[in-house]
mmCIF file of C-alpha atoms in Angstrom:
data_model
loop_
_atom_site.group_PDB
_atom_site.id
_atom_site.type_symbol
_atom_site.label_atom_id
_atom_site.label_comp_id
_atom_site.label_asym_id
_atom_site.label_seq_id
_atom_site.Cartn_x
_atom_site.Cartn_y
_atom_site.Cartn_z
ATOM 1 C CA MET I 23 27.475 58.659 12.180
ATOM 2 C CA THR I 24 23.875 59.473 13.012
ATOM 3 C CA THR I 25 21.200 57.291 11.408
ATOM 4 C CA GLN I 26 17.711 58.699 10.951
ATOM 5 C CA ALA I 27 14.786 56.838 12.509
ATOM 6 C CA GLU I 28 12.943 57.089 9.192
ATOM 7 C CA HIS I 29 15.407 54.558 7.756
ATOM 8 C CA PHE I 30 13.811 51.806 9.837
ATOM 9 C CA SER I 31 10.470 50.107 9.202
ATOM 10 C CA GLU I 32 9.231 50.641 12.776
ATOM 11 C CA ARG I 33 9.677 53.701 14.940
ATOM 12 C CA SER I 34 9.326 54.385 18.623
ATOM 13 C CA PRO I 35 6.454 56.687 19.627
ATOM 14 C CA LEU I 36 9.247 58.929 20.946
ATOM 15 C CA HIS I 37 11.327 58.985 17.748
ATOM 16 C CA SER I 38 10.666 62.687 17.120
ATOM 17 C CA LEU I 39 12.308 63.520 20.468
ATOM 18 C CA HIS I 40 15.581 61.801 19.564
ATOM 19 C CA SER I 41 16.731 64.345 16.975
ATOM 20 C CA GLY I 42 20.496 64.232 16.564
ATOM 21 C CA ALA I 43 20.921 61.009 18.525
ATOM 22 C CA ARG I 44 23.015 58.137 17.257
ATOM 23 C CA LEU I 45 20.771 55.194 16.417
ATOM 24 C CA GLY I 46 21.541 51.508 16.223
ATOM 25 C CA LYS I 47 19.655 48.662 14.592
ATOM 26 C CA LEU I 48 17.290 46.608 16.740
ATOM 27 C CA GLY I 49 15.822 44.014 14.387
ATOM 28 C CA ASP I 50 13.747 46.060 11.930
ATOM 29 C CA CYS I 51 13.617 48.949 14.399
ATOM 30 C CA SER I 52 15.986 51.532 15.808
ATOM 31 C CA ILE I 53 17.217 52.277 19.298
ATOM 32 C CA VAL I 54 19.210 55.230 20.593
ATOM 33 C CA THR I 55 22.802 54.209 21.254
ATOM 34 C CA SER I 56 24.075 57.643 22.313
ATOM 35 C CA TYR I 57 23.213 61.320 22.421
ATOM 36 C CA GLY I 58 26.867 62.250 22.075
ATOM 37 C CA GLY I 59 27.393 63.218 25.702
ATOM 38 C CA SER I 60 30.892 63.171 27.146
ATOM 39 C CA ASP I 61 30.209 60.508 29.806
ATOM 40 C CA GLU I 62 26.772 58.975 29.433
ATOM 41 C CA ALA I 63 27.744 55.985 31.600
ATOM 42 C CA ALA I 64 28.239 58.336 34.555
ATOM 43 C CA THR I 65 24.876 59.949 33.793
ATOM 44 C CA ALA I 66 23.231 56.510 33.678
ATOM 45 C CA ALA I 67 24.677 55.707 37.093
ATOM 46 C CA ARG I 68 23.340 58.976 38.513
ATOM 47 C CA CYS I 69 20.009 59.664 36.775
ATOM 48 C CA ALA I 70 19.134 58.881 33.165
ATOM 49 C CA LEU I 71 16.187 58.080 30.923
ATOM 50 C CA LEU I 72 16.219 55.616 28.016
ATOM 51 C CA ASP I 73 13.631 54.748 25.380
ATOM 52 C CA PHE I 74 13.135 50.972 25.168
ATOM 53 C CA SER I 75 9.857 51.232 23.248
ATOM 54 C CA ASN I 76 11.153 49.338 20.205
ATOM 55 C CA LEU I 77 12.301 46.368 22.300
ATOM 56 C CA ALA I 78 9.848 43.466 22.097
ATOM 57 C CA ARG I 79 7.252 42.718 24.775
ATOM 58 C CA VAL I 80 4.170 40.504 24.915
ATOM 59 C CA GLY I 81 1.643 39.288 27.451
ATOM 60 C CA PHE I 82 -0.128 36.018 28.260
ATOM 61 C CA ARG I 83 -3.220 35.518 30.395
ATOM 62 C CA GLY I 84 -5.247 32.548 31.580
ATOM 63 C CA GLU I 85 -5.204 29.605 33.963
ATOM 64 C CA ALA I 86 -2.888 27.689 31.627
ATOM 65 C CA ALA I 87 -0.489 30.600 31.011
ATOM 66 C CA ALA I 88 1.944 29.554 33.757
ATOM 67 C CA SER I 89 2.280 25.983 32.526
ATOM 68 C CA TYR I 90 2.625 27.197 28.938
ATOM 69 C CA LEU I 91 5.409 29.636 29.784
ATOM 70 C CA GLY I 92 7.136 27.139 32.055
ATOM 71 C CA ALA I 93 7.219 24.645 29.201
ATOM 72 C CA ARG I 94 8.764 27.364 27.023
ATOM 73 C CA GLY I 95 11.657 27.668 29.459
ATOM 74 C CA TYR I 96 10.677 30.752 31.455
ATOM 75 C CA GLU I 97 11.202 31.124 35.195
ATOM 76 C CA LEU I 98 8.060 32.623 36.698
ATOM 77 C CA PRO I 99 7.582 34.834 39.768
ATOM 78 C CA ASP I 100 5.911 33.174 42.713
ATOM 79 C CA ALA I 101 3.226 35.819 43.237
ATOM 80 C CA PRO I 102 1.536 38.778 41.520
ATOM 81 C CA ASN I 103 3.416 42.090 41.426
ATOM 82 C CA GLN I 104 6.763 40.342 41.241
ATOM 83 C CA ALA I 105 9.280 40.064 38.412
ATOM 84 C CA LEU I 106 12.165 37.755 37.541
ATOM 85 C CA SER I 107 15.130 38.390 35.283
ATOM 86 C CA GLN I 108 15.797 35.529 32.880
ATOM 87 C CA ASN I 109 19.130 33.984 31.946
ATOM 88 C CA ASP I 110 18.963 35.586 28.492
ATOM 89 C CA GLY I 111 18.541 39.085 29.924
ATOM 90 C CA GLY I 112 14.769 39.217 29.414
ATOM 91 C CA GLN I 113 12.221 39.810 32.179
ATOM 92 C CA VAL I 114 8.965 38.184 33.268
ATOM 93 C CA LEU I 115 6.482 40.310 35.212
ATOM 94 C CA ARG I 116 3.544 38.673 36.954
ATOM 95 C CA LEU I 117 0.722 41.204 36.928
ATOM 96 C CA SER I 118 -2.029 39.070 38.481
ATOM 97 C CA GLN I 119 -2.677 35.470 39.439
ATOM 98 C CA ASN I 120 -2.890 34.452 35.774
ATOM 99 C CA GLU I 121 -1.360 37.307 33.747
ATOM 100 C CA TYR I 122 2.267 37.695 32.710
ATOM 101 C CA LEU I 123 4.180 40.342 30.784
ATOM 102 C CA LEU I 124 7.380 39.316 29.019
ATOM 103 C CA LEU I 125 10.005 41.984 28.291
ATOM 104 C CA GLY I 126 12.675 41.375 25.673
ATOM 105 C CA SER I 127 16.430 41.416 26.119
ATOM 106 C CA LEU I 128 18.943 43.733 24.468
ATOM 107 C CA LEU I 129 21.273 40.732 24.210
ATOM 108 C CA ASP I 130 19.180 39.207 21.411
ATOM 109 C CA ALA I 131 17.469 42.451 20.302
ATOM 110 C CA GLY I 132 14.187 41.052 21.633
ATOM 111 C CA SER I 133 14.111 38.203 19.110
ATOM 112 C CA ARG I 134 12.986 35.540 21.616
ATOM 113 C CA ILE I 135 9.947 37.540 22.653
ATOM 114 C CA ARG I 136 9.037 38.383 19.054
ATOM 115 C CA GLN I 137 9.206 34.664 18.286
ATOM 116 C CA GLU I 138 6.936 33.878 21.233
ATOM 117 C CA GLU I 139 4.282 36.153 19.750
ATOM 118 C CA ARG I 140 4.645 34.563 16.312
ATOM 119 C CA ASP I 141 4.573 31.001 17.663
ATOM 120 C CA TRP I 142 1.495 31.272 19.876
ATOM 121 C CA GLN I 143 -1.613 29.477 18.670
ATOM 122 C CA TYR I 144 -4.817 28.919 20.560
ATOM 123 C CA ASP I 145 -4.975 25.211 21.417
ATOM 124 C CA GLY I 146 -8.149 25.128 23.482
ATOM 125 C CA ARG I 147 -6.422 25.789 26.796
ATOM 126 C CA ALA I 148 -6.993 28.923 28.855
ATOM 127 C CA ASN I 149 -3.858 30.682 27.615
ATOM 128 C CA TYR I 150 -4.440 33.862 25.626
ATOM 129 C CA LEU I 151 -1.977 36.096 23.833
ATOM 130 C CA LEU I 152 -1.955 39.792 24.822
ATOM 131 C CA PRO I 153 -0.047 41.857 22.226
ATOM 132 C CA ARG I 154 1.708 44.723 23.979
ATOM 133 C CA GLN I 155 4.030 46.178 21.342
ATOM 134 C CA ASP I 156 1.526 48.715 20.045
ATOM 135 C CA SER I 157 -0.350 49.315 23.281
ATOM 136 C CA HIS I 158 2.496 50.248 25.632
ATOM 137 C CA ALA I 159 5.610 52.404 25.539
ATOM 138 C CA TRP I 160 8.608 51.221 27.576
ATOM 139 C CA LEU I 161 10.917 53.660 29.363
ATOM 140 C CA LEU I 162 13.925 52.888 31.536
ATOM 141 C CA LEU I 163 14.839 55.188 34.437
ATOM 142 C CA SER I 164 18.346 54.352 35.622
ATOM 143 C CA GLY I 165 20.618 55.514 38.387
ATOM 144 C CA GLN I 166 20.789 56.109 42.100
ATOM 145 C CA TYR I 167 18.120 58.819 42.126
ATOM 146 C CA GLY I 168 15.382 56.896 40.319
ATOM 147 C CA SER I 169 13.141 56.469 43.357
ATOM 148 C CA GLN I 170 13.485 60.152 44.250
ATOM 149 C CA VAL I 171 12.452 61.096 40.717
ATOM 150 C CA MET I 172 9.406 58.846 40.901
ATOM 151 C CA ALA I 173 8.475 60.239 44.340
ATOM 152 C CA LYS I 174 7.686 63.525 42.601
ATOM 153 C CA LEU I 175 5.241 61.835 40.219
ATOM 154 C CA CYS I 176 3.865 58.782 42.001
ATOM 155 C CA GLY I 177 2.122 58.309 45.337
ATOM 156 C CA VAL I 178 3.484 54.778 45.834
ATOM 157 C CA ASP I 179 6.745 54.431 47.779
ATOM 158 C CA LEU I 180 9.276 53.108 45.267
ATOM 159 C CA GLY I 181 12.252 53.480 47.607
ATOM 160 C CA ALA I 182 14.694 50.615 48.083
ATOM 161 C CA GLU I 183 13.244 49.395 51.387
ATOM 162 C CA ALA I 184 9.624 49.281 50.245
ATOM 163 C CA PHE I 185 10.223 48.421 46.595
ATOM 164 C CA GLY I 186 13.243 46.169 46.298
ATOM 165 C CA PRO I 187 14.594 44.361 43.226
ATOM 166 C CA GLY I 188 11.942 42.177 41.625
ATOM 167 C CA SER I 189 9.059 44.368 42.815
ATOM 168 C CA VAL I 190 6.271 45.437 40.438
ATOM 169 C CA ALA I 191 3.739 48.222 40.986
ATOM 170 C CA GLN I 192 0.633 48.860 38.890
ATOM 171 C CA THR I 193 -0.119 52.444 39.789
ATOM 172 C CA SER I 194 -0.247 55.964 38.397
ATOM 173 C CA ALA I 195 2.552 58.443 37.759
ATOM 174 C CA ALA I 196 2.001 61.997 36.561
ATOM 175 C CA ARG I 197 -1.715 61.061 36.598
ATOM 176 C CA ILE I 198 -1.496 58.273 34.023
ATOM 177 C CA ASN I 199 -1.559 54.504 34.557
ATOM 178 C CA VAL I 200 1.861 52.861 34.622
ATOM 179 C CA ILE I 201 3.515 49.556 35.369
ATOM 180 C CA VAL I 202 6.815 49.988 37.234
ATOM 181 C CA ALA I 203 9.299 47.152 37.795
ATOM 182 C CA ASN I 204 12.511 47.352 39.809
ATOM 183 C CA LEU I 205 14.917 45.284 37.709
ATOM 184 C CA PRO I 206 18.573 46.345 38.023
ATOM 185 C CA LEU I 207 21.094 45.722 35.271
ATOM 186 C CA GLY I 208 23.967 44.270 37.246
ATOM 187 C CA GLU I 209 24.828 46.913 39.842
ATOM 188 C CA LEU I 210 22.942 49.654 37.985
ATOM 189 C CA PRO I 211 19.582 50.540 39.603
ATOM 190 C CA CYS I 212 16.830 50.487 36.968
ATOM 191 C CA LEU I 213 13.102 51.172 37.052
ATOM 192 C CA HIS I 214 11.299 49.871 33.966
ATOM 193 C CA ILE I 215 8.191 51.965 33.299
ATOM 194 C CA LEU I 216 5.424 50.971 30.887
ATOM 195 C CA CYS I 217 2.595 53.313 29.974
ATOM 196 C CA ASP I 218 -0.054 53.698 27.306
ATOM 197 C CA ARG I 219 1.712 54.362 24.015
ATOM 198 C CA ALA I 220 -0.364 57.497 23.395
ATOM 199 C CA SER I 221 0.954 58.967 26.665
ATOM 200 C CA ALA I 222 4.641 58.325 25.957
ATOM 201 C CA HIS I 223 5.504 61.930 24.982
ATOM 202 C CA TYR I 224 3.787 63.300 28.064
ATOM 203 C CA LEU I 225 5.440 60.880 30.496
ATOM 204 C CA TRP I 226 8.882 61.344 28.905
ATOM 205 C CA GLY I 227 8.583 65.098 29.486
ATOM 206 C CA ALA I 228 7.277 64.695 33.017
ATOM 207 C CA LEU I 229 10.176 62.426 33.923
ATOM 208 C CA LEU I 230 12.779 64.743 32.406
ATOM 209 C CA ASP I 231 11.301 67.635 34.363
ATOM 210 C CA ALA I 232 11.447 65.635 37.602
ATOM 211 C CA MET I 233 15.039 64.603 36.842
ATOM 212 C CA GLN I 234 16.412 68.145 36.571
ATOM 213 C CA GLU I 235 17.157 68.369 40.285
ATOM 214 C CA PHE I 236 19.552 65.425 39.888
ATOM 215 C CA ASP I 237 21.146 66.594 36.607
ATOM 216 C CA GLY I 238 19.360 63.774 34.816
ATOM 217 C CA GLN I 239 19.526 63.427 31.041
ATOM 218 C CA PRO I 240 18.459 61.037 28.284
ATOM 219 C CA VAL I 241 21.152 58.534 27.333
ATOM 220 C CA GLY I 242 21.531 55.689 24.855
ATOM 221 C CA ILE I 243 22.072 51.982 25.424
ATOM 222 C CA ASP I 244 25.859 52.336 25.065
ATOM 223 C CA ALA I 245 25.764 53.880 28.554
ATOM 224 C CA LEU I 246 24.454 50.645 30.090
ATOM 225 C CA PRO I 247 26.760 48.021 31.612
#
């Protein structure tokens, strides 16, 4: 049964593009579980686009951010422009020497990251909260042709040899600023793409256009391993 996005208190900036999709509950938000395709898992393995914009994310910046996050149980990348998957399915991206972006996990519907944002208090140390839920949209490009899709939109080489798992690029795609992280889900190749929330509709369309050559389609999270 299809659930309307309007039934949830928070909506993705892309909710109007998910007409007819089956939606599931993600905390107080919704997430597309399926578009009703016959084999969305096969599409995800080939070339697919998912909207993760309602999954929690938050940033921290400052000289004390690393020690703060380490004390909270996070494993941190060794250098800027690297990312690490966490045991709970979340992700930590290191964007600069002292800035980190935490991406929530589907396994807990992003609850750990939402709690991190609620728990933070300034204690005099150089560790500052950077809310990212309302500033960035989060798209997931899955499948074997992801780097070829991005090659049409981005001047940075995101192929497997130059941009392996755990790599992060802060660049432009389709002429807008993006953060791209290569973070597979098991054996499934996945490029996580974050852009300005106001540009989400534009980038979604640009990606779908670039995906046509590979029979790419939007899918829901039920297609993921």
